[in-house]
Amino acid sequence: MSQACTLTVTEDSVDGATVLTPDGVLDSSTYRALRDEVIEAALGEPRAVIVDVSRLSVPADSSWSVFSSARWHVDGWPSTPIVLVCEHQDMRTAFGRCGASRWVSVHPTIKTALATLQRRDVMAHRARAALPADPSSLRRSRDLVERWLTAWAHTDLIPVTQVIVTALVENVLQHTDSGPDIRLQADGATVTVAVDDASRVQASLGETPTRAGHPLGMRIVNALCRQWGNAPTRSGKTVWVIVGRENRI
């Protein structure tokens, strides 16, 4: 009987970037765990996520795609750069050979990786609240949206954002056992709503409309936003939604 491979990940911060150092074997048994570690680090919106893979053992070149997969999941939001560092030339060559370098660059040192990064604009406003797994969270989430967007002078986007946060929180309460953890972010042009839960089942448009033909859940979100997506995390997932001025109701 084959023995499961192990992989550990340590985290540090260097010049505004999150540095992850995985140690162990990267294969089919550890692939998803490492991917979700990288995605979760990116959702924190650091300057970049730098993964030092020098201590990894990668028996099959195809496993390197874990990093391009992570990059794909955060491409729409928060679009945090993901770059690799490896002190071994043969591993850098293997990474390039599998084609993953088209999406994620690899560098010999953290210093050289940082030198390729541009400074990211910091979001003007951010807020976060963990809510209970209770119907009262529906009203609470709408109240928080109104309070935060009023304080941030985005009152024109309150109605659409309240509809979206209601749909997201309702999905969490109906389909998971966890309480919703909501985040709101705003810059000069858009508002982003992100809701974390403890389920790995991705949000989708597969719901059946009501008998009256009214759309439900993510169908409402899809109709009212600029862009939305799922990002798997270590404990479940994050569903994020971006609304712009064109989405005002």
XYZ file of C-alpha atoms in Angstrom:
249
model
C 0.000 0.000 0.000
C 1.403 3.374 -1.023
C 2.116 5.952 1.661
C 0.616 9.426 1.375
C 3.100 12.191 0.704
C 3.400 15.109 3.089
C 3.891 18.796 2.409
C 4.176 21.705 4.843
C 4.059 25.414 4.065
C 5.613 28.241 6.067
C 4.650 31.883 5.541
C 6.651 35.102 5.836
C 6.415 38.689 4.621
C 9.084 40.553 2.658
C 8.674 44.137 1.411
C 4.883 43.887 1.276
C 4.853 40.487 -0.419
C 3.732 37.223 1.186
C 6.418 34.556 0.857
C 5.313 30.917 1.029
C 7.892 28.151 1.393
C 6.476 24.671 0.755
C 8.593 21.720 1.901
C 7.862 18.158 0.810
C 6.491 16.339 -2.211
C 4.208 17.971 -4.764
C 2.037 15.322 -6.388
C -1.633 14.455 -6.838
C -2.108 13.948 -3.087
C -0.760 17.383 -2.103
C -1.673 19.380 -5.230
C -4.983 20.824 -4.022
C -3.728 21.705 -0.544
C -0.825 23.712 -1.970
C -3.033 25.387 -4.569
C -5.487 26.480 -1.886
C -2.662 27.808 0.328
C -1.442 29.981 -2.556
C -4.966 31.191 -3.399
C -5.755 32.046 0.222
C -2.527 34.039 0.506
C -3.440 35.943 -2.674
C -6.917 36.771 -1.334
C -5.212 38.732 1.441
C -4.119 41.156 -1.324
C -0.429 41.493 -0.544
C 1.898 43.164 -3.038
C 2.457 39.669 -4.453
C 2.585 36.029 -3.432
C 6.109 34.681 -3.846
C 6.430 30.904 -3.582
C 9.939 29.608 -2.864
C 9.850 26.089 -4.338
C 13.507 25.261 -3.698
C 12.582 22.635 -1.072
C 9.934 20.930 -3.171
C 10.286 17.493 -4.676
C 8.273 17.359 -7.923
C 8.324 13.821 -9.408
C 6.134 14.754 -12.409
C 6.484 17.986 -14.394
C 2.695 18.158 -14.768
C 2.387 18.955 -11.049
C 3.921 22.389 -11.682
C 0.553 23.415 -13.134
C -0.613 23.906 -9.536
C 0.743 27.460 -9.709
C -0.895 28.388 -13.005
C -4.145 26.953 -11.588
C -3.829 29.181 -8.511
C -3.128 32.179 -10.737
C -6.234 31.465 -12.805
C -8.440 31.412 -9.695
C -7.368 34.916 -8.593
C -7.121 36.470 -12.038
C -10.492 38.252 -11.908
C -10.098 39.286 -8.272
C -7.941 40.243 -6.471
C -5.461 39.814 -9.341
C -2.555 39.428 -6.911
C 0.671 38.552 -8.772
C 1.944 35.019 -8.100
C 5.623 34.382 -8.811
C 8.005 31.550 -8.020
C 11.513 31.514 -6.627
C 13.878 28.561 -7.017
C 17.597 28.394 -6.407
C 17.993 25.258 -8.548
C 18.479 25.800 -12.276
C 17.263 22.297 -13.169
C 13.951 22.921 -11.379
C 13.510 26.278 -13.112
C 14.112 24.495 -16.419
C 11.529 21.815 -15.559
C 9.001 24.492 -14.691
C 9.526 26.173 -18.045
C 9.379 22.840 -19.867
C 5.854 22.077 -18.655
C 4.504 25.374 -20.028
C 3.418 26.850 -16.679
C 5.901 29.719 -17.080
C 3.508 31.306 -19.579
C 1.314 32.243 -16.590
C 3.691 32.371 -13.614
C 7.277 33.593 -13.770
C 10.161 31.929 -11.904
C 13.252 33.669 -10.500
C 16.464 32.535 -8.781
C 16.044 34.712 -5.652
C 13.380 36.649 -3.762
C 15.314 39.837 -4.480
C 15.147 39.328 -8.242
C 11.462 38.403 -8.002
C 10.658 41.599 -6.078
C 12.550 43.644 -8.664
C 10.076 42.560 -11.361
C 7.006 43.677 -9.412
C 5.306 47.011 -9.702
C 3.851 48.645 -6.629
C 0.133 47.926 -6.385
C -2.383 50.648 -5.623
C -3.847 50.072 -2.177
C -7.631 49.780 -2.019
C -9.083 53.031 -0.735
C -11.513 51.344 1.670
C -11.901 47.877 3.209
C -14.163 46.359 5.835
C -14.865 42.832 7.058
C -17.318 41.118 9.402
C -17.874 37.507 10.466
C -21.587 36.824 10.839
C -23.393 33.906 12.504
C -25.090 31.028 10.675
C -28.458 32.575 11.381
C -31.171 34.305 9.283
C -30.428 37.530 11.163
C -27.224 37.732 9.095
C -29.281 38.662 6.029
C -30.435 41.921 7.602
C -27.090 42.482 9.291
C -25.174 42.167 6.015
C -27.443 44.724 4.313
C -27.039 47.120 7.239
C -23.252 46.791 7.046
C -23.258 47.483 3.306
C -25.305 50.652 3.870
C -23.057 51.817 6.713
C -19.774 51.139 4.920
C -20.735 52.515 1.501
C -22.293 55.613 3.070
C -19.053 56.269 4.951
C -17.090 55.760 1.733
C -19.323 58.082 -0.354
C -20.574 55.255 -2.584
C -24.271 55.650 -1.787
C -25.239 55.177 -5.446
C -24.065 51.549 -5.256
C -25.828 50.681 -1.991
C -29.005 49.178 -3.545
C -27.254 46.811 -5.971
C -24.633 45.827 -3.401
C -27.344 45.030 -0.846
C -29.133 42.760 -3.329
C -25.864 40.969 -4.096
C -24.776 40.525 -0.491
C -28.231 39.199 0.372
C -27.979 36.577 -2.381
C -24.481 35.536 -1.295
C -25.316 35.306 2.400
C -28.537 33.447 1.628
C -26.548 30.898 -0.382
C -24.217 30.345 2.571
C -27.108 29.867 4.994
C -29.010 27.529 2.669
C -26.182 25.384 1.362
C -23.543 25.267 4.129
C -23.299 24.861 7.898
C -21.025 27.862 8.311
C -21.565 31.500 9.082
C -20.783 33.947 6.262
C -17.625 36.042 6.509
C -18.229 39.134 4.374
C -15.718 41.603 2.976
C -16.405 44.867 1.203
C -13.821 46.832 -0.729
C -14.168 50.031 -2.706
C -11.956 52.109 -4.920
C -12.927 55.085 -7.026
C -14.776 53.050 -9.644
C -15.930 49.688 -8.265
C -17.157 47.896 -5.172
C -16.161 44.298 -4.494
C -18.191 41.992 -2.247
C -16.509 38.767 -1.099
C -18.160 36.147 1.111
C -16.235 33.254 2.653
C -17.805 29.993 3.797
C -16.696 26.515 4.849
C -18.031 24.610 1.826
C -15.861 23.500 -1.087
C -18.877 23.321 -3.427
C -18.562 26.216 -5.852
C -21.347 28.715 -6.373
C -22.957 28.231 -9.789
C -25.824 29.286 -12.030
C -27.417 25.838 -11.850
C -30.401 26.847 -9.736
C -33.962 26.414 -11.003
C -36.047 29.608 -11.250
C -39.246 29.896 -9.236
C -42.625 28.975 -10.742
C -43.200 32.647 -11.465
C -40.013 32.635 -13.509
C -38.049 34.806 -11.105
C -34.284 34.088 -10.981
C -32.624 33.003 -7.750
C -29.266 33.338 -5.999
C -26.323 33.485 -8.354
C -28.564 34.170 -11.353
C -29.494 37.456 -9.706
C -25.852 38.156 -8.931
C -24.814 37.335 -12.494
C -27.425 39.734 -13.903
C -26.422 42.634 -11.656
C -22.616 42.596 -11.589
C -19.623 43.295 -13.775
C -17.854 40.045 -12.886
C -17.993 37.261 -10.289
C -16.123 34.087 -9.428
C -15.137 31.401 -6.922
C -11.781 31.011 -5.190
C -11.109 27.790 -3.225
C -9.425 28.230 0.160
C -8.019 25.865 2.793
C -11.288 25.901 4.734
C -13.829 26.226 1.912
C -14.199 28.969 -0.676
C -14.626 32.666 -1.324
C -17.290 33.909 -3.724
C -16.473 37.387 -4.991
C -18.502 39.910 -6.998
C -17.438 43.190 -8.618
C -19.995 45.933 -9.292
C -19.396 49.169 -11.178
C -21.322 52.334 -11.935
C -23.065 50.592 -14.833
C -24.675 48.189 -12.321
C -26.566 50.844 -10.353
C -30.250 50.150 -9.744
